[in-house]
């Protein structure tokens, strides 16, 4: 039996069944004795499937290989987490490295996410969530020793310690030179731009959302603009598109290389969060496809990137909201936005404003069911606020960059750009505050998991309907174009 299977479809199929196997293994706690050996056997099956002639037997191999690797990765992770169980409900010393910028909870207590974890000097896999009893001067990449009662973890965390006490802090700058540059830039920028606007600008360019004042963060949440401040794929896409389009006329190689460096540097500055893991992989693969003149279906890309991120951290499959929102927004940009543009406007390529508007609405639509499920609220002003503010985000990012650079090396230019930056950011804050303070800006709504599935089913049917009517070819979609 002859099948029209190309290599991209084989990889996507294997990725799909890897995700299925991983999800079933985690949620149903399947214990079949799998290990890293069986995981790599599944990967080897994929490799063989890519070099032999496509057939029905190859399809069966792809399904089996994906499920085998997925089950194996789930069981490996489950077994690794069991090492924490003997320490639960006990006072322990937790050693680790701060993986991301410290955060604040609803009661303004400092939150840390630790990697390279050791409990009572015993090295363990996974990450630990820490809530500090008292404030401390701690930053990303610092090594810390904390004392407190370890409890069972949640989501992507293997353990949790509430009201932990700090025993020791070791500065980690020497392990993270990009962090030194980021903080130098941040200090320079704050010399000429002040107040909440400075926090907003640094959030746009560097993803430093954890410096946002609480009231500003809440306003941005209400108007649906948090995704621009959380070092999401939107920020990275702006930088990569600008770099590729600006340099493509000079040299295709230079455009691709500079854009790749932009991806690496941006992730280095913001940290490897779930959304940035997804965004970096998508941007990198899209650049490769553009450079070599290849086209692939965005569904293949989505499945492959999802599988890679879950291989790195299987805990995302346990219900990590950041990971799910990131992929939902990505699906909106890669599926709903382009097919809607084709359905309503035909083959005419969208301009900057129409492209931003389409992608904004599509991302809002695709993330809405998850937001209603987890936050039990629905922003009635998000689309309007996004349409007003997002077209000016690229300008704001450029001004923030120029201000931060010139503030130290050419103070006069720094003051000029700082004035312009302050004016643009203040205007954005005024718009966000206006929409957020409206009495009808947010509506409470409760949905269950079944209703969320139904909403996504309706969205998928709508996408397929528009694609059929407009005869849209999804292979023409590339994130960096």
mmCIF file of C-alpha atoms in Angstrom, residues 116-281:
data_model
loop_
_atom_site.group_PDB
_atom_site.id
_atom_site.type_symbol
_atom_site.label_atom_id
_atom_site.label_comp_id
_atom_site.label_asym_id
_atom_site.label_seq_id
_atom_site.Cartn_x
_atom_site.Cartn_y
_atom_site.Cartn_z
ATOM 1 C CA UNK A 116 19.868 21.874 39.917
ATOM 2 C CA UNK A 117 18.172 20.880 43.140
ATOM 3 C CA UNK A 118 19.670 19.007 46.085
ATOM 4 C CA UNK A 119 17.741 18.075 49.247
ATOM 5 C CA UNK A 120 19.951 17.662 52.303
ATOM 6 C CA UNK A 121 22.896 17.473 49.891
ATOM 7 C CA UNK A 122 21.313 14.672 47.825
ATOM 8 C CA UNK A 123 21.063 15.760 44.156
ATOM 9 C CA UNK A 124 17.544 15.292 42.738
ATOM 10 C CA UNK A 125 15.958 15.950 39.313
ATOM 11 C CA UNK A 126 13.229 18.447 38.573
ATOM 12 C CA UNK A 127 12.441 21.897 39.954
ATOM 13 C CA UNK A 128 11.244 23.154 43.336
ATOM 14 C CA UNK A 129 8.864 26.035 44.040
ATOM 15 C CA UNK A 130 9.926 28.253 46.949
ATOM 16 C CA UNK A 131 7.974 30.892 48.851
ATOM 17 C CA UNK A 132 10.272 32.956 51.087
ATOM 18 C CA UNK A 133 9.327 33.900 54.629
ATOM 19 C CA UNK A 134 11.242 37.199 54.406
ATOM 20 C CA UNK A 135 12.529 39.271 51.501
ATOM 21 C CA UNK A 136 16.110 38.740 50.374
ATOM 22 C CA UNK A 137 18.392 40.151 47.684
ATOM 23 C CA UNK A 138 18.223 37.208 45.283
ATOM 24 C CA UNK A 139 18.385 37.205 41.488
ATOM 25 C CA UNK A 140 18.378 34.774 38.600
ATOM 26 C CA UNK A 141 21.349 32.357 38.516
ATOM 27 C CA UNK A 142 22.152 32.855 42.227
ATOM 28 C CA UNK A 143 22.873 29.703 44.212
ATOM 29 C CA UNK A 144 20.853 29.488 47.427
ATOM 30 C CA UNK A 145 20.495 27.282 50.481
ATOM 31 C CA UNK A 146 17.056 27.406 52.089
ATOM 32 C CA UNK A 147 15.441 25.786 55.088
ATOM 33 C CA UNK A 148 11.799 24.759 55.427
ATOM 34 C CA UNK A 149 9.219 21.967 55.259
ATOM 35 C CA UNK A 150 9.120 20.255 51.879
ATOM 36 C CA UNK A 151 5.672 19.445 50.538
ATOM 37 C CA UNK A 152 4.394 17.624 47.466
ATOM 38 C CA UNK A 153 4.752 19.633 44.300
ATOM 39 C CA UNK A 154 2.198 20.794 41.744
ATOM 40 C CA UNK A 155 2.219 21.367 37.986
ATOM 41 C CA UNK A 156 5.800 21.276 36.752
ATOM 42 C CA UNK A 157 7.341 21.362 40.274
ATOM 43 C CA UNK A 158 8.507 18.245 42.089
ATOM 44 C CA UNK A 159 8.347 19.901 45.494
ATOM 45 C CA UNK A 160 7.199 23.050 47.293
ATOM 46 C CA UNK A 161 8.524 24.876 50.354
ATOM 47 C CA UNK A 162 6.347 27.598 51.868
ATOM 48 C CA UNK A 163 7.756 30.305 54.153
ATOM 49 C CA UNK A 164 11.318 29.133 53.567
ATOM 50 C CA UNK A 165 14.182 30.757 55.464
ATOM 51 C CA UNK A 166 17.350 31.786 53.628
ATOM 52 C CA UNK A 167 20.516 30.198 54.966
ATOM 53 C CA UNK A 168 22.997 31.265 52.278
ATOM 54 C CA UNK A 169 23.131 33.182 48.975
ATOM 55 C CA UNK A 170 25.953 32.932 46.453
ATOM 56 C CA UNK A 171 26.062 35.430 43.621
ATOM 57 C CA UNK A 172 25.639 33.709 40.246
ATOM 58 C CA UNK A 173 26.662 36.464 37.816
ATOM 59 C CA UNK A 174 29.778 34.598 36.764
ATOM 60 C CA UNK A 175 27.554 31.797 35.421
ATOM 61 C CA UNK A 176 25.243 34.151 33.521
ATOM 62 C CA UNK A 177 27.159 36.927 31.726
ATOM 63 C CA UNK A 178 24.076 37.891 29.690
ATOM 64 C CA UNK A 179 22.372 38.727 32.988
ATOM 65 C CA UNK A 180 25.158 41.215 33.744
ATOM 66 C CA UNK A 181 24.537 42.960 30.414
ATOM 67 C CA UNK A 182 20.782 42.945 30.997
ATOM 68 C CA UNK A 183 21.106 44.558 34.421
ATOM 69 C CA UNK A 184 23.598 47.108 33.070
ATOM 70 C CA UNK A 185 21.098 48.026 30.366
ATOM 71 C CA UNK A 186 18.221 48.157 32.866
ATOM 72 C CA UNK A 187 20.122 50.502 35.188
ATOM 73 C CA UNK A 188 21.054 52.750 32.240
ATOM 74 C CA UNK A 189 17.468 52.878 31.016
ATOM 75 C CA UNK A 190 16.094 53.796 34.437
ATOM 76 C CA UNK A 191 18.422 56.800 34.574
ATOM 77 C CA UNK A 192 16.310 58.606 31.968
ATOM 78 C CA UNK A 193 12.911 56.854 32.062
ATOM 79 C CA UNK A 194 11.089 56.672 35.373
ATOM 80 C CA UNK A 195 8.064 55.230 37.109
ATOM 81 C CA UNK A 196 5.779 52.473 35.846
ATOM 82 C CA UNK A 197 6.702 53.403 32.272
ATOM 83 C CA UNK A 198 10.263 52.202 32.888
ATOM 84 C CA UNK A 199 8.939 48.843 34.095
ATOM 85 C CA UNK A 200 6.652 48.611 31.069
ATOM 86 C CA UNK A 201 9.490 49.377 28.638
ATOM 87 C CA UNK A 202 11.830 46.831 30.216
ATOM 88 C CA UNK A 203 8.995 44.329 30.082
ATOM 89 C CA UNK A 204 8.563 44.913 26.350
ATOM 90 C CA UNK A 205 12.218 44.523 25.445
ATOM 91 C CA UNK A 206 13.633 42.261 28.159
ATOM 92 C CA UNK A 207 10.611 40.447 29.567
ATOM 93 C CA UNK A 208 11.295 41.834 33.069
ATOM 94 C CA UNK A 209 7.655 41.495 34.090
ATOM 95 C CA UNK A 210 8.445 40.862 37.734
ATOM 96 C CA UNK A 211 9.422 44.482 38.266
ATOM 97 C CA UNK A 212 5.951 45.667 37.293
ATOM 98 C CA UNK A 213 3.956 47.377 40.081
ATOM 99 C CA UNK A 214 1.065 45.227 41.251
ATOM 100 C CA UNK A 215 -1.644 47.649 40.073
ATOM 101 C CA UNK A 216 -0.050 47.940 36.624
ATOM 102 C CA UNK A 217 0.248 44.163 36.296
ATOM 103 C CA UNK A 218 -3.440 43.821 37.184
ATOM 104 C CA UNK A 219 -4.472 46.448 34.610
ATOM 105 C CA UNK A 220 -2.444 44.678 31.916
ATOM 106 C CA UNK A 221 -4.089 41.383 32.833
ATOM 107 C CA UNK A 222 -7.575 42.876 32.552
ATOM 108 C CA UNK A 223 -6.911 44.359 29.114
ATOM 109 C CA UNK A 224 -5.177 41.187 27.881
ATOM 110 C CA UNK A 225 -1.719 42.689 27.424
ATOM 111 C CA UNK A 226 0.227 40.512 29.843
ATOM 112 C CA UNK A 227 1.410 38.344 26.934
ATOM 113 C CA UNK A 228 3.501 41.260 25.654
ATOM 114 C CA UNK A 229 5.278 41.634 29.008
ATOM 115 C CA UNK A 230 6.009 37.973 29.738
ATOM 116 C CA UNK A 231 8.815 37.501 27.211
ATOM 117 C CA UNK A 232 6.408 35.715 24.922
ATOM 118 C CA UNK A 233 6.732 34.695 21.325
ATOM 119 C CA UNK A 234 5.175 38.004 20.285
ATOM 120 C CA UNK A 235 8.206 40.001 21.453
ATOM 121 C CA UNK A 236 10.621 37.548 19.871
ATOM 122 C CA UNK A 237 8.659 37.517 16.614
ATOM 123 C CA UNK A 238 8.915 41.324 16.372
ATOM 124 C CA UNK A 239 12.703 41.174 16.755
ATOM 125 C CA UNK A 240 13.204 38.260 14.350
ATOM 126 C CA UNK A 241 10.918 39.698 11.663
ATOM 127 C CA UNK A 242 12.662 43.064 11.860
ATOM 128 C CA UNK A 243 16.124 41.509 11.637
ATOM 129 C CA UNK A 244 15.233 39.190 8.750
ATOM 130 C CA UNK A 245 13.380 41.800 6.695
ATOM 131 C CA UNK A 246 15.981 44.510 7.278
ATOM 132 C CA UNK A 247 18.957 42.357 6.239
ATOM 133 C CA UNK A 248 17.368 40.057 3.641
ATOM 134 C CA UNK A 249 18.016 42.623 0.891
ATOM 135 C CA UNK A 250 21.748 42.605 1.664
ATOM 136 C CA UNK A 251 22.426 38.923 2.314
ATOM 137 C CA UNK A 252 20.177 35.974 2.982
ATOM 138 C CA UNK A 253 22.912 34.331 5.053
ATOM 139 C CA UNK A 254 23.455 37.486 7.119
ATOM 140 C CA UNK A 255 19.708 37.849 7.675
ATOM 141 C CA UNK A 256 19.375 34.246 8.878
ATOM 142 C CA UNK A 257 22.502 34.365 11.053
ATOM 143 C CA UNK A 258 21.611 37.661 12.714
ATOM 144 C CA UNK A 259 18.060 36.464 13.342
ATOM 145 C CA UNK A 260 19.353 33.247 14.936
ATOM 146 C CA UNK A 261 21.610 35.321 17.173
ATOM 147 C CA UNK A 262 18.600 37.458 18.065
ATOM 148 C CA UNK A 263 16.761 34.321 19.203
ATOM 149 C CA UNK A 264 19.709 33.105 21.299
ATOM 150 C CA UNK A 265 20.331 36.489 22.931
ATOM 151 C CA UNK A 266 16.668 37.149 23.662
ATOM 152 C CA UNK A 267 16.230 33.771 25.335
ATOM 153 C CA UNK A 268 19.469 34.340 27.243
ATOM 154 C CA UNK A 269 18.155 37.668 28.524
ATOM 155 C CA UNK A 270 14.631 36.536 29.396
ATOM 156 C CA UNK A 271 15.324 32.989 30.594
ATOM 157 C CA UNK A 272 14.078 29.629 29.346
ATOM 158 C CA UNK A 273 10.447 29.733 30.469
ATOM 159 C CA UNK A 274 7.838 27.396 28.897
ATOM 160 C CA UNK A 275 6.645 30.128 26.518
ATOM 161 C CA UNK A 276 10.191 31.057 25.502
ATOM 162 C CA UNK A 277 11.142 27.401 24.934
ATOM 163 C CA UNK A 278 8.282 27.164 22.461
ATOM 164 C CA UNK A 279 8.930 30.562 20.893
ATOM 165 C CA UNK A 280 12.655 29.947 20.433
ATOM 166 C CA UNK A 281 12.149 26.571 18.765
#
